[in-house]
Coordinates of C-alpha atoms and ligand atoms in Angstrom, one line a residue:
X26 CA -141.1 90.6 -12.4
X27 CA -142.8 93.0 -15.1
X28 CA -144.5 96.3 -13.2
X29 CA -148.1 95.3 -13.2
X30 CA -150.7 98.1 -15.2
X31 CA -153.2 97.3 -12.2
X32 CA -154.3 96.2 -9.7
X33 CA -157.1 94.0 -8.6
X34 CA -158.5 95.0 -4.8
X35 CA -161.8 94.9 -2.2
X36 CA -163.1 98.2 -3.1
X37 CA -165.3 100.2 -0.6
X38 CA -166.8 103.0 -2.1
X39 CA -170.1 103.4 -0.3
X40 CA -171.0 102.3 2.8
X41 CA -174.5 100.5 1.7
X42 CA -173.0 98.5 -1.0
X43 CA -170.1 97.0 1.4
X44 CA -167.2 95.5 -0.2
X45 CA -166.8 95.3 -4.0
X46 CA -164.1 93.7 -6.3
X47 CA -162.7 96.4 -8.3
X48 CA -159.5 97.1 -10.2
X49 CA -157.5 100.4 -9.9
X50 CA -154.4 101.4 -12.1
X51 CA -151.4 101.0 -10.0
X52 CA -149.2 104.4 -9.9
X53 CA -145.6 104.4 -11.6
X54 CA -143.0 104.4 -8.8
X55 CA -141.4 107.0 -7.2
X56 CA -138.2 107.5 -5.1
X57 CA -138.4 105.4 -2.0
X58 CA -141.4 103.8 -2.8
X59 CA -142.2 99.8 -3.0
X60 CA -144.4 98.2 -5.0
X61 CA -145.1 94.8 -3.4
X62 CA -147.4 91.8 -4.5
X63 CA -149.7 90.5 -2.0
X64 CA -148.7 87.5 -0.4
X65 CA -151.3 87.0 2.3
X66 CA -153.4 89.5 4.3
X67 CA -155.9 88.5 7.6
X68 CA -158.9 90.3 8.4
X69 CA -159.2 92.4 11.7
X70 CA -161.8 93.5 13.5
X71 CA -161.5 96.5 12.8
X72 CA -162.2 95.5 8.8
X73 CA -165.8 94.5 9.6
X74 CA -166.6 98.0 11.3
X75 CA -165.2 99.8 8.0
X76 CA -166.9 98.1 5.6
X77 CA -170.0 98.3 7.5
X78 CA -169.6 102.4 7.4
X79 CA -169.4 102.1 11.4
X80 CA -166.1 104.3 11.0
X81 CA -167.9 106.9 8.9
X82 CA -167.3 109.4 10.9
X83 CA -164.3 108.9 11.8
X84 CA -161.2 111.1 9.9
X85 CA -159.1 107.9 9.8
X86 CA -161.9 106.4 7.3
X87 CA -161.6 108.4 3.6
X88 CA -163.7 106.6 1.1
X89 CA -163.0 105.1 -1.5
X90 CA -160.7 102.5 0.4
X91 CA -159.1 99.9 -0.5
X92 CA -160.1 97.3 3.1
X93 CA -157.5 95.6 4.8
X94 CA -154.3 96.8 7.0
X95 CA -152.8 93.4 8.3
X96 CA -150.6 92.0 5.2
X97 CA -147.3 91.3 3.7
X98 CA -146.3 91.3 0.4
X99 CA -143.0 90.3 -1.6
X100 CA -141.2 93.4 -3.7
X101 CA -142.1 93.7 -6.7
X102 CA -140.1 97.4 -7.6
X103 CA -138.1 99.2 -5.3
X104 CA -138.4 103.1 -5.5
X105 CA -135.1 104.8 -6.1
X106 CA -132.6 105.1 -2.5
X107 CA -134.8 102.8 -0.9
X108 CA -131.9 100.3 -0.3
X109 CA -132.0 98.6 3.1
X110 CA -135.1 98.1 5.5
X111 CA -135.1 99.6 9.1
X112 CA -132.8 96.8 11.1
X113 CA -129.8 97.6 7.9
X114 CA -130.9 94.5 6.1
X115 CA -130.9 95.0 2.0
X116 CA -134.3 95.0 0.4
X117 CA -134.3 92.8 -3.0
X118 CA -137.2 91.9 -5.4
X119 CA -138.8 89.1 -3.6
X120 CA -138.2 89.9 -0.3
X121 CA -141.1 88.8 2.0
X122 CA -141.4 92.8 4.2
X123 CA -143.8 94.6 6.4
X124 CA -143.8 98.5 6.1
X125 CA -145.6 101.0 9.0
X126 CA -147.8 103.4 8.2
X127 CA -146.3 106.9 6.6
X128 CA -145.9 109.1 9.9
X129 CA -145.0 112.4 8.3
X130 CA -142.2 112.9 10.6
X131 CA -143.0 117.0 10.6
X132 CA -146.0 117.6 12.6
X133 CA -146.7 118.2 16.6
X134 CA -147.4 114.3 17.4
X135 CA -144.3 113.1 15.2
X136 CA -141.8 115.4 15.7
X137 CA -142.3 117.0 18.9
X138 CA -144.4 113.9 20.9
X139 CA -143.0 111.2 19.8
X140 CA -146.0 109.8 19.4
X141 CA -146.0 108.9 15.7
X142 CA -149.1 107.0 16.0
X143 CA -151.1 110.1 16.4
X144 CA -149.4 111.3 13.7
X145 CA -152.4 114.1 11.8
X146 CA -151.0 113.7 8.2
X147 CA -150.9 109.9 7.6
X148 CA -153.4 108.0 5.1
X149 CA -153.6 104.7 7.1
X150 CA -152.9 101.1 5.2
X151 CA -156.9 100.2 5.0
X152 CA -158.7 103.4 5.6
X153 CA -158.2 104.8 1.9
X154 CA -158.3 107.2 0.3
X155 CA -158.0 105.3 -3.1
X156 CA -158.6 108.5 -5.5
X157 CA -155.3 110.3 -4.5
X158 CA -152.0 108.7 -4.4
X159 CA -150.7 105.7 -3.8
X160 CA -154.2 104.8 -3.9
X161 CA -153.1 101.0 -3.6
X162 CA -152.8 101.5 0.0
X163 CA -155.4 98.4 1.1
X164 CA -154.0 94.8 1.6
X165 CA -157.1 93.1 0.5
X166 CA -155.6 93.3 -3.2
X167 CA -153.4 92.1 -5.6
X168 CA -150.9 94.6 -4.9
X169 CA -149.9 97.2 -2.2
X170 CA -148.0 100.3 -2.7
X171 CA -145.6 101.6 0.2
X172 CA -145.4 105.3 0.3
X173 CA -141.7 106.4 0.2
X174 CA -142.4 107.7 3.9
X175 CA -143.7 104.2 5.1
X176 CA -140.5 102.3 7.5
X177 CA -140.5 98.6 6.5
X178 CA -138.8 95.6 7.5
X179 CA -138.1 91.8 6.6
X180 CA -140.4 89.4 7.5
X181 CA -138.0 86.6 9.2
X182 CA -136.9 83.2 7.6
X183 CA -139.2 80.6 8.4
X184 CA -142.7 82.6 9.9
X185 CA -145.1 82.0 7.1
X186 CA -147.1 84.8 5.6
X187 CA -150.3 84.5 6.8
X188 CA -148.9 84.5 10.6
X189 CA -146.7 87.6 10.0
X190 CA -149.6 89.3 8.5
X191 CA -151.8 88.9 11.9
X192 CA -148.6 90.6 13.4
X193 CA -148.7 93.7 11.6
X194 CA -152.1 94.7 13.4
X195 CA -152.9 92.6 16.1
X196 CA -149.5 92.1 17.7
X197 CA -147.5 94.5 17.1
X198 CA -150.6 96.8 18.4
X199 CA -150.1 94.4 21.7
X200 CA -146.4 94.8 22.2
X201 CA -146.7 98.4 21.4
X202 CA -149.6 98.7 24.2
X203 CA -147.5 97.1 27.2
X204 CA -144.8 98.6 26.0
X205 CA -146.7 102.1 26.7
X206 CA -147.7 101.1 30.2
X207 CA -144.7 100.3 31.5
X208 CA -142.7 98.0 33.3
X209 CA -144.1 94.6 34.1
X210 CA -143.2 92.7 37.2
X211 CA -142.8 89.0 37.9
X212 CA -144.9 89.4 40.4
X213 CA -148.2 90.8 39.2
X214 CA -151.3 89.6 38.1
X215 CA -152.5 90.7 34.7
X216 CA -156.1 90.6 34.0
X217 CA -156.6 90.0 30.0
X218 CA -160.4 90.8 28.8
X219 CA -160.9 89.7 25.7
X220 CA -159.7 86.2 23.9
X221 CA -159.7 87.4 20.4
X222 CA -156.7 87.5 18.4
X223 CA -155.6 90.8 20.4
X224 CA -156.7 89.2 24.1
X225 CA -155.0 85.3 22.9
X226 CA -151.5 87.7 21.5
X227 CA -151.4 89.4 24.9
X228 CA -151.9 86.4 27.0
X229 CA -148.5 85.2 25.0
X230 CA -146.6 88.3 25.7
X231 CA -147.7 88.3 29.6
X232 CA -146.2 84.8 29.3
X233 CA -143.1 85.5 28.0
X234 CA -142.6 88.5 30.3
X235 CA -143.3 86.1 33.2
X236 CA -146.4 87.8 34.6
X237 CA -147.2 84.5 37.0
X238 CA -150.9 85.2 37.1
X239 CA -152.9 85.9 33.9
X240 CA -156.9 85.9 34.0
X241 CA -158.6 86.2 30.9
X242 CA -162.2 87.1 30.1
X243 CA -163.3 85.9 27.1
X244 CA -165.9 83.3 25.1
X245 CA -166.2 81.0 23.3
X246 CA -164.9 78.1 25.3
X247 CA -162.8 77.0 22.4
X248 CA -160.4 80.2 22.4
X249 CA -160.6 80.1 26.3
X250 CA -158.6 77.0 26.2
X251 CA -156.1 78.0 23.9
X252 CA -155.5 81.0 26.5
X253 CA -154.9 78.8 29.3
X254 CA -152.6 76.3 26.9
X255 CA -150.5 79.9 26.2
X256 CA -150.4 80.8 30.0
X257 CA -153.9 82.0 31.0
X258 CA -153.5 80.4 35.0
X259 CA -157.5 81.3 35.1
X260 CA -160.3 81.8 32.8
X261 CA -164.0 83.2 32.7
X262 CA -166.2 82.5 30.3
X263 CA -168.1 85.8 29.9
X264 CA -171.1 84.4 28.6
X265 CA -171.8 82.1 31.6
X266 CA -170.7 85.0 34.3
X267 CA -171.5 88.0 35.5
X268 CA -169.8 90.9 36.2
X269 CA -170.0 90.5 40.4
X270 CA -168.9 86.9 40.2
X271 CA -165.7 87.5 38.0
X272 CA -164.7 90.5 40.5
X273 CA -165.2 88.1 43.2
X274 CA -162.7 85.4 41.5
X275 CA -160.1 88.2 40.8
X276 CA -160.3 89.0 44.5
X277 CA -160.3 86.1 45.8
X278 CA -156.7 85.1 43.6
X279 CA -155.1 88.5 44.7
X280 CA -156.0 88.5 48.7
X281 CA -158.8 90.6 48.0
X282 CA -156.7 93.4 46.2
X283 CA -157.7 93.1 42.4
X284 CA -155.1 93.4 39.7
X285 CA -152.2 95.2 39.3
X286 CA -152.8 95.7 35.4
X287 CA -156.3 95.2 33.5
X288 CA -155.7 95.3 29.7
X289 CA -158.6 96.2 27.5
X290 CA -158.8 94.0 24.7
X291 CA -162.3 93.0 23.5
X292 CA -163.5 96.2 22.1
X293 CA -167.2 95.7 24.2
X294 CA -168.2 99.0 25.5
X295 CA -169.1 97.5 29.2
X296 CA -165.4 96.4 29.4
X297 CA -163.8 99.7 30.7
X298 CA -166.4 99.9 33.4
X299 CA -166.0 96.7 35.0
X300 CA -162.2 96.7 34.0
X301 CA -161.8 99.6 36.7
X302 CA -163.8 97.3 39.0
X303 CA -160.8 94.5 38.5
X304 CA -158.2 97.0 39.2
X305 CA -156.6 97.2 42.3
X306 CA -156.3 100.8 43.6
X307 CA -153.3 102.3 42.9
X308 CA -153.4 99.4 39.4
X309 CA -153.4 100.0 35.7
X310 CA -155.8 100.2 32.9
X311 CA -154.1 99.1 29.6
X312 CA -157.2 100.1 27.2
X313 CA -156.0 98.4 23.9
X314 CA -159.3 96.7 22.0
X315 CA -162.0 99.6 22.5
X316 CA -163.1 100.7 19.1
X317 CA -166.8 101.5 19.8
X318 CA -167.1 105.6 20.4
X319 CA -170.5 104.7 22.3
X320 CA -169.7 106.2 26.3
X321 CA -168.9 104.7 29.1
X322 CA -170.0 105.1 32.6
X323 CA -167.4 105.2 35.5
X324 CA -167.1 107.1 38.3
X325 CA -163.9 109.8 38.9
X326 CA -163.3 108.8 41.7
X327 CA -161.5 105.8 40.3
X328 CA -159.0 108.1 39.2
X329 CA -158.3 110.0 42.6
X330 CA -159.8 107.5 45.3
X331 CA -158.4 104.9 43.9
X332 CA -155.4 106.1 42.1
X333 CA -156.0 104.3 39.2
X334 CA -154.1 105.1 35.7
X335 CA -155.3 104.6 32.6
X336 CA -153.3 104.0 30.0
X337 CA -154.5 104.0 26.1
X338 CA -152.2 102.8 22.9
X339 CA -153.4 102.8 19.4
X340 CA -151.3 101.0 16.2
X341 CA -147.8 100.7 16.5
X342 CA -144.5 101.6 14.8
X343 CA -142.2 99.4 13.0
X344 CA -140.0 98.7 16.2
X345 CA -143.3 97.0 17.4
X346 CA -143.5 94.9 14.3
X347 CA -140.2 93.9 14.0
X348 CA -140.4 92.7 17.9
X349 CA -143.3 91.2 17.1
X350 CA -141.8 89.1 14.3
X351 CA -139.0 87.9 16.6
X352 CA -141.3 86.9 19.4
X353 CA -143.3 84.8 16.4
X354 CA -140.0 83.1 15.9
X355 CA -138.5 83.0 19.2
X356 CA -141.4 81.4 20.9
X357 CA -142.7 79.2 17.7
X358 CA -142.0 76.2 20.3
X359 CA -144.0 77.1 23.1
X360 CA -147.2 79.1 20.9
X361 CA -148.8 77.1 18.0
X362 CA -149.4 80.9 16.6
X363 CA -151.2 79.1 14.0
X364 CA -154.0 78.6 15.7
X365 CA -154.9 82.2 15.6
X366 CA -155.5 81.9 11.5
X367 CA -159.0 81.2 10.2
X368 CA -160.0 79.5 6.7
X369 CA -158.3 81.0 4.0
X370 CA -160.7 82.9 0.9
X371 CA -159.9 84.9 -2.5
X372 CA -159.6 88.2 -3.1
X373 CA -163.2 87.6 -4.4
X374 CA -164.3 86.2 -0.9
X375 CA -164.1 89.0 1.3
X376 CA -167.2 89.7 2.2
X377 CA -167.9 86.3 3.1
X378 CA -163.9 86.5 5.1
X379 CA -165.9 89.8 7.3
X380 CA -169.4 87.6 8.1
X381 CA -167.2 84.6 9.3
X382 CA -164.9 86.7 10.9
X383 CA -168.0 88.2 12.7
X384 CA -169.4 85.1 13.1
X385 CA -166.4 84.2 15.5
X386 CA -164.1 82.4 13.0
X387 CA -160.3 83.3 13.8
X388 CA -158.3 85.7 11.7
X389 CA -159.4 84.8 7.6
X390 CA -156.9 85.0 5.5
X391 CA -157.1 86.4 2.3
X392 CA -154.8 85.0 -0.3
X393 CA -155.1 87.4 -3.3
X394 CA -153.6 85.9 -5.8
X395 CA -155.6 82.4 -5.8
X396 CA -159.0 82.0 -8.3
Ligands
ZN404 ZN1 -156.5 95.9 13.0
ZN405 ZN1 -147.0 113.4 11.6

């Protein structure tokens, strides 16, 4: 495959104008680096509230971005010495990979945390900026260029690219969370709020892991069922509850305890409140989906009282995604995954990909290289 002069993306470069096509010169390779051609990206939440500037102040966001951070691509150039992925498997030209985003490795949170995630000197997939190098770094467009310091991996045989792509945010951000809280037991009950593509993903996982009781909170009807087809053993429709009558069903299915673990994942800022009101004392709070910086009010005492931890988890690294992948394949029997995956648009059609997605469609996949 001939390295391509440039690249056609979704271009944000002011916050009023939203989401324009654009084309950007795509940088000459450098050792480590991969050039990869887009071979499908989905849309996240998180996409709608970039585009619509609702991220502006936040460091993450550096205009002018290139919009998307759930895709994979197939290499198209491999930088010099970058010669295997991260599980020893060797990278060719059109191999179907994932890569993480490019943790320094050198500062406090990388190096000395562990925590690469809140890594200080990493220009996020999606966030931009797209004036400094690699500039391609968005995977609503034709092409995506992996920084030399960015892990990537195989997608497995078999998982089509449109599901592997709602991996690389959505559930590898999920396995990464409950990995962070800690051990699960076949014995607790798990209350899931939110039945979006984050809230459906962990309802799958608590499955898997055996958690016998899963209650999910969520709307519309439609993605409540597909919760209880994955495991869900009670749901509650948000819209046609409120807040004291859901307590009262968790109470009653726990002999009046509450949960052992509430997990976050529906980004509504009344959702840490009354997820603390789910808990049982002495139970966790997973907080996974919150992405609004509006506060919330809850009492301390929920802390102290009632011994409640809270536990919070942002992105992931590539052991999440490659996990991830082999769940997708592992389980391919028991999930229809598919059914996570919107209608599919052009790299033309991303703005109308953001208003369906916020509309409620599933995840939209984008399929740059279509008319
Ligand atoms: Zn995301
Ligand atoms: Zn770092």
């Amino acid at each position: 495959m001939d390295y391509p002069k440039t690249s056609r993306v979704a271009l944000v470069r002011d916050y009023d104008k939203g989401v324009e096509l654009d084309e950007l010169p795509v940088p000459p390779l450098v050792e480590g680096a991969v050039l990869v051609r887009v071979e499908a990206a989905t849309g996240c939440g998180t996409d709608v509230h970039i585009a619509s500037g609702g991220l502006r102040h936040s460091p993450t966001c550096k205009l002018p971005l290139v919009l998307g951070h759930e895709a994979v691509g197939r290499i198209v150039a491999l930088g010099a010495d970058r010669v295997t992925d991260v599980v020893g498997k060797p990278l060719r030209e059109g191999d179907l990979i994932a890569w993480a985003s490019p943790w320094c490795g050198n500062c406090y949170w990388c190096a000395v945390a562990h925590q690469p995630t809140l890594c200080v000197n990493a220009n996020l997939y999606g966030f931009g900026p797209a004036d400094q190098f690699p500039s391609l770094t968005g995977g609503f467009a034709e092409y995506v260029y992996v920084h030399p310091r960015s892990a990537v991996v195989h997608v497995p045989e078999g998982l089509s690219p449109a599901l592997a792509s709602s991996a690389t945010c959505a559930f590898r951000t999920v396995v990464h969370a409950f990995e962070t809280v800690g051990q699960l037991r076949p014995t607790d009950t798990l209350v899931i709020q939110g039945s979006g593509a984050v809230g459906l993903y962990a309802t799958a996982y608590a499955t898997i892991m055996g958690i016998p009781q899963i209650i999910v909170i969520g709307a519309p009807s439609s993605r409540l069922a597909l919760a209880e087809k994955w495991g869900a053993s009670t749901t509650l429709d948000v819209e046609h509850s409120t807040p004291e009558e859901r307590r009262q069903i968790v109470l009653d299915a726990t002999d009046g305890r509450g949960a052992d673990i509430v997990s976050e994942c529906s980004g509504a800022v009344p959702a840490f409140a009354e997820g603390l009101s789910l808990a049982r004392r002495g139970g966790k709070m997973l907080v996974i989906g919150a992405a609004d910086p509006r506060p919330s009010s809850v009492s301390a005492t929920n802390f102290n009282m009632r011994q409640i931890s809270v536990t919070g988890s942002i992105s992931a690294d590539i052991s999440h995604f490659w996990r991830a992948f082999q769940l997708l394949t592992t389980y391919a029997d028991r999930f229809d995954f598919d059914a996570l995956l919107g209608n599919t648009y052009g790299l033309g059609s991303v703005s109308d990909a953001l208003v369906s997605l916020e509309a409620g469609e599933m995840k939209p996949v984008i399929v740059p290289h279509t008319a």
